[in-house]
Short mmCIF file of C-alpha atoms and ligand atoms in Angstrom, two decimals:
data_model
loop_
_atom_site.label_atom_id
_atom_site.label_comp_id
_atom_site.label_asym_id
_atom_site.label_seq_id
_atom_site.Cartn_x
_atom_site.Cartn_y
_atom_site.Cartn_z
CA MET A 29 -0.24 0.06 0.11
CA ARG A 30 3.02 2.44 0.12
CA ALA A 31 2.24 3.89 -3.28
CA ALA A 32 0.62 7.51 -4.39
CA LEU A 33 -2.18 7.68 -6.77
CA ARG A 34 -1.62 8.80 -10.60
CA THR A 35 -2.87 12.43 -11.24
CA GLU A 36 -5.66 11.82 -13.22
CA VAL A 37 -6.81 9.19 -10.31
CA TRP A 38 -7.14 11.52 -7.66
CA LYS A 39 -8.37 14.42 -10.07
CA GLN A 40 -11.21 11.80 -10.49
CA ALA A 41 -11.89 11.34 -6.69
CA GLN A 42 -11.82 14.97 -6.14
CA THR A 43 -14.27 15.64 -8.28
CA GLY A 44 -16.31 13.00 -6.97
CA HIS A 45 -15.83 14.53 -3.45
CA LEU A 46 -16.91 18.18 -5.22
CA GLU A 47 -19.99 16.67 -6.62
CA THR A 48 -20.92 15.28 -3.15
CA TRP A 49 -20.58 18.84 -1.49
CA GLU A 50 -22.04 20.70 -4.08
CA GLY A 51 -25.63 18.07 -3.69
CA TYR A 52 -24.98 18.64 0.03
CA ALA A 53 -25.44 22.23 -0.36
CA ARG A 54 -28.57 22.20 -2.84
CA ARG A 55 -30.65 19.97 -0.78
CA GLY A 56 -29.61 22.13 2.58
CA GLU A 57 -28.01 19.03 4.24
CA LYS A 58 -25.03 20.86 5.64
CA GLY A 59 -25.23 20.15 9.41
CA SER A 60 -28.19 18.35 9.63
CA PRO A 61 -29.42 16.78 12.27
CA GLU A 62 -27.98 13.30 11.27
CA ARG A 63 -24.45 14.67 10.72
CA ALA A 64 -24.86 16.65 13.80
CA SER A 65 -25.54 13.75 16.03
CA ILE A 66 -22.45 11.98 14.56
CA TRP A 67 -20.24 14.53 15.42
CA ARG A 68 -21.87 14.84 18.59
CA ALA A 69 -21.38 11.10 19.41
CA ILE A 70 -17.66 11.25 18.00
CA LEU A 71 -17.08 14.03 20.84
CA LYS A 72 -18.70 12.12 23.41
CA GLU A 73 -15.96 9.72 22.83
CA VAL A 74 -13.07 12.09 22.36
CA GLU A 75 -13.77 14.03 25.53
CA GLU A 76 -13.95 10.67 27.71
CA ARG A 77 -10.36 10.14 26.71
CA ARG A 78 -9.40 13.87 27.41
CA PRO A 79 -11.50 16.87 28.15
CA PHE A 80 -10.47 20.11 25.75
CA ASP A 81 -8.84 22.33 26.90
CA PRO A 82 -8.91 26.27 26.06
CA ASN A 83 -5.75 26.66 24.68
CA GLU A 84 -5.90 24.09 22.50
CA ARG A 85 -5.07 23.77 18.78
CA VAL A 86 -7.39 21.43 17.53
CA LEU A 87 -6.98 20.52 13.17
CA ASP A 88 -9.66 18.88 11.30
CA ILE A 89 -8.29 17.28 7.94
CA GLY A 90 -10.41 16.79 5.16
CA CYS A 91 -13.19 18.05 6.52
CA GLY A 92 -15.66 19.00 3.76
CA LEU A 93 -18.31 21.33 3.48
CA ASP A 94 -19.08 20.95 7.76
CA SER A 95 -16.61 19.62 10.28
CA VAL A 96 -16.79 18.24 13.77
CA LEU A 97 -15.05 21.59 15.19
CA ASP A 98 -18.16 23.12 14.29
CA PHE A 99 -19.49 21.47 18.06
CA THR A 100 -16.54 21.53 19.82
CA PRO A 101 -16.24 23.74 22.90
CA ASP A 102 -14.01 27.00 22.56
CA VAL A 103 -10.79 25.49 21.26
CA LYS A 104 -8.18 26.79 18.28
CA ARG A 105 -10.06 25.58 15.73
CA PHE A 106 -8.35 24.90 12.08
CA THR A 107 -9.58 23.15 9.19
CA LEU A 108 -7.55 21.67 5.91
CA ASP A 109 -8.98 20.04 2.77
CA SER A 110 -7.81 19.82 -0.51
CA LEU A 111 -11.04 21.29 -1.88
CA MET A 112 -11.36 24.22 0.23
CA ALA A 113 -11.20 26.91 -2.72
CA GLN A 114 -14.07 25.10 -4.36
CA LEU A 115 -15.76 24.72 -0.87
CA ARG A 116 -15.66 28.28 0.32
CA PRO A 117 -18.74 29.74 -1.92
CA LEU A 118 -20.54 26.77 -0.74
CA GLY A 119 -20.73 28.32 2.58
CA LEU A 120 -18.18 27.35 5.33
CA ASN A 121 -18.60 28.27 9.75
CA PRO A 122 -16.64 31.50 9.56
CA GLU A 123 -15.76 30.86 13.05
CA LEU A 124 -12.90 28.62 12.18
CA MET A 125 -9.54 29.14 10.31
CA HIS A 126 -9.86 27.01 6.99
CA THR A 127 -7.44 26.38 4.11
CA ALA A 128 -6.81 24.65 1.29
CA GLY A 129 -4.04 22.14 1.17
CA LEU A 130 -2.98 18.72 1.28
CA LEU A 131 -2.79 16.13 3.85
CA GLU A 132 0.10 14.50 2.45
CA GLN A 133 1.90 18.68 2.30
CA ILE A 134 0.36 20.11 5.69
CA PRO A 135 1.15 23.61 5.46
CA TYR A 136 1.82 24.03 9.49
CA ALA A 137 5.32 23.98 11.76
CA ASP A 138 6.39 20.57 13.22
CA ALA A 139 4.41 20.21 16.28
CA SER A 140 1.95 23.06 16.09
CA PHE A 141 -1.30 20.94 17.12
CA ASP A 142 -2.90 19.07 20.34
CA ARG A 143 -5.23 17.09 18.47
CA VAL A 144 -5.96 16.52 14.87
CA PHE A 145 -9.26 14.49 12.85
CA LEU A 146 -8.94 12.99 10.03
CA LEU A 147 -12.70 11.36 9.65
CA ASN A 148 -13.58 9.15 6.60
CA VAL A 149 -10.37 10.47 4.61
CA LEU A 150 -8.22 8.07 4.66
CA ASP A 151 -9.48 5.73 2.65
CA HIS A 152 -9.56 8.64 -0.34
CA VAL A 153 -6.46 10.40 -0.20
CA TRP A 154 -3.81 10.47 -3.22
CA ASP A 155 -0.75 8.58 -0.66
CA PRO A 156 -1.75 7.27 2.96
CA HIS A 157 1.56 6.77 4.09
CA SER A 158 2.70 10.31 3.63
CA GLY A 159 -0.35 11.96 4.89
CA LEU A 160 -0.01 9.68 7.93
CA ARG A 161 3.84 10.81 8.01
CA GLU A 162 2.58 14.49 8.11
CA ILE A 163 0.11 14.23 10.74
CA ALA A 164 2.81 12.73 12.94
CA ARG A 165 4.96 15.52 12.09
CA VAL A 166 2.62 18.06 12.99
CA ILE A 167 1.25 16.83 15.90
CA LYS A 168 2.64 17.62 19.35
CA PRO A 169 4.30 14.94 21.70
CA GLY A 170 1.39 13.33 23.91
CA GLY A 171 -1.08 14.71 21.13
CA LYS A 172 -4.10 12.57 19.96
CA LEU A 173 -5.23 11.76 16.64
CA PHE A 174 -8.74 10.73 16.05
CA LEU A 175 -9.58 8.62 12.91
CA SER A 176 -12.26 7.24 10.91
CA VAL A 177 -12.43 4.77 8.30
CA ASP A 178 -14.19 1.79 6.64
CA VAL A 179 -11.98 -1.56 7.25
CA TYR A 180 -12.74 -4.83 5.76
CA SER A 181 -11.59 -8.16 6.48
CA GLY A 182 -11.64 -11.64 5.42
CA ARG A 183 -12.28 -12.55 1.97
CA ARG A 184 -14.18 -9.36 1.03
CA TYR A 185 -10.86 -6.92 2.13
CA TRP A 186 -8.54 -9.20 -0.32
CA VAL A 187 -11.12 -9.00 -3.57
CA LYS A 188 -11.68 -5.39 -2.86
CA ARG A 189 -7.95 -5.09 -2.48
CA LEU A 190 -7.27 -6.68 -5.41
CA ARG A 191 -9.93 -4.40 -7.46
CA LYS A 192 -8.78 -1.36 -6.05
CA PHE A 193 -4.81 -2.09 -6.95
CA TYR A 194 -6.38 -2.39 -10.72
CA ASP A 195 -8.85 0.42 -10.57
CA ARG A 196 -5.75 2.87 -9.37
CA ARG A 197 -3.36 1.22 -12.35
CA ARG A 198 -5.82 1.80 -14.85
CA GLY A 199 -7.15 4.96 -13.85
CA ALA A 200 -10.56 4.06 -13.26
CA ARG A 201 -12.86 6.51 -11.67
CA THR A 202 -13.07 6.00 -7.70
CA LYS A 203 -13.82 7.76 -4.30
CA HIS A 204 -12.08 5.14 -2.44
CA PRO A 205 -8.76 4.13 -4.08
CA TRP A 206 -7.66 2.66 -0.96
CA VAL A 207 -9.14 -0.30 1.28
CA PHE A 208 -7.88 -1.15 5.06
CA ALA A 209 -7.95 -3.53 7.59
CA VAL A 210 -7.76 -2.91 10.91
CA PRO A 211 -4.05 -4.32 11.70
CA ASP A 212 -3.02 -1.94 8.63
CA VAL A 213 -4.24 1.05 10.15
CA GLN A 214 -2.85 0.12 13.54
CA ARG A 215 0.52 -1.11 11.98
CA ILE A 216 1.19 2.13 10.01
CA LEU A 217 0.20 4.04 12.91
CA SER A 218 2.72 2.48 15.06
CA GLU A 219 4.80 2.82 12.24
CA MET A 220 4.55 6.64 12.26
CA GLY A 221 5.03 6.80 16.06
CA PHE A 222 1.64 6.35 17.74
CA GLU A 223 0.54 4.53 20.18
CA VAL A 224 -2.67 2.63 18.99
CA ARG A 225 -5.93 1.93 20.93
CA PRO A 226 -8.23 -0.96 19.56
CA PRO A 227 -10.85 0.77 17.53
CA VAL A 228 -14.37 1.23 18.70
CA HIS A 229 -17.87 2.02 16.58
CA ILE A 230 -19.43 5.01 17.03
CA PRO A 231 -23.08 4.81 16.90
CA GLY A 232 -24.84 6.51 13.93
CA THR A 233 -22.26 5.41 11.54
CA LYS A 234 -21.95 2.44 8.81
CA ALA A 235 -21.14 -0.77 10.57
CA ARG A 236 -17.70 -1.11 8.73
CA ARG A 237 -16.59 2.37 10.00
CA SER A 238 -13.95 2.08 12.74
CA PHE A 239 -13.00 4.86 14.60
CA PHE A 240 -9.22 4.81 16.17
CA SER A 241 -7.64 6.85 18.81
CA ALA A 242 -3.76 7.06 19.05
CA GLU A 243 -1.54 9.18 20.79
CA ARG A 244 1.63 10.42 19.50
CA THR A 245 4.68 9.12 21.30
C1 LIG B 325 -15.44 11.74 2.39
S1 LIG B 325 -15.06 13.13 2.81
C2 LIG B 325 -14.74 13.44 4.36
C3 LIG B 325 -15.53 14.31 4.82
C4 LIG B 325 -15.90 14.73 6.53
N1 LIG B 325 -14.51 14.74 7.19
C5 LIG B 325 -16.64 13.72 7.00
O1 LIG B 325 -16.54 12.78 7.72
O2 LIG B 325 -17.90 13.60 6.73
C6 LIG B 325 -13.24 13.34 2.08
C7 LIG B 325 -12.88 14.67 2.16
O3 LIG B 325 -11.24 14.64 2.05
C8 LIG B 325 -11.16 15.65 1.33
N2 LIG B 325 -9.62 15.12 0.64
C9 LIG B 325 -9.41 14.22 0.10
N3 LIG B 325 -7.94 13.65 0.17
C10 LIG B 325 -7.26 15.03 0.63
C11 LIG B 325 -6.24 15.07 0.91
N4 LIG B 325 -5.15 14.14 0.30
N5 LIG B 325 -5.75 16.32 1.48
C12 LIG B 325 -6.63 17.63 2.05
N6 LIG B 325 -8.15 16.69 1.74
C13 LIG B 325 -8.37 15.57 0.99
C14 LIG B 325 -11.74 15.88 0.05
O4 LIG B 325 -11.81 16.77 -0.78
C15 LIG B 325 -13.28 15.78 0.97
O5 LIG B 325 -13.68 16.81 1.17
#
């Protein structure tokens, strides 16, 4: 899985995301009660592990049109999305500091953040390994990463993995170019210097979406 997408595959995936966000904006689903209840459930889980401190700097990467940070208590809130320039005209929360950029090249200094969220993003990105290495760089020692991603196991995992491998090679249009199993995520995070907890499921999210909490050592 140590690879990066071909440019056309990446661009097609981004077009797919933009169409999704434009649909959300058109149908008025941004910040919908369903999405809000998921963000609140995630924050409940996060706060049980460590309550927020008002001086914390928190980054949500791949936030899209609305963010889990819309529902946090008073902290210093930052977002990053490769589509940010296109998302601005669709309406973003003005209380957050929004930046356009790539997970694989996070435009912040080393050890800038106390907490980072990467929710439903890892299987969409250009290069998952480089992206997680960047998070390890910008997160402070002792800082927390909260990551959710769809995970597969058994035969389904291997079939999907093989299919995505060929999709990436032949430049097929897909919004999910990468496939993960729980041990994949745990291994990569450990390699990047995180201590990883066993994943949990967040009520209201898909059954296969796993939520990982990891601490930068
Ligand atoms: C499926 S959406 C997830 C949005 C939100 N986090 C959620 O849970 O609903 C994935 C988002 O990640 C962004 N994204 C994908 N690859 C990225 C990358 N390499 N760097 C930054 N953002 C990226 C996309 O533009 C899109 O807005």
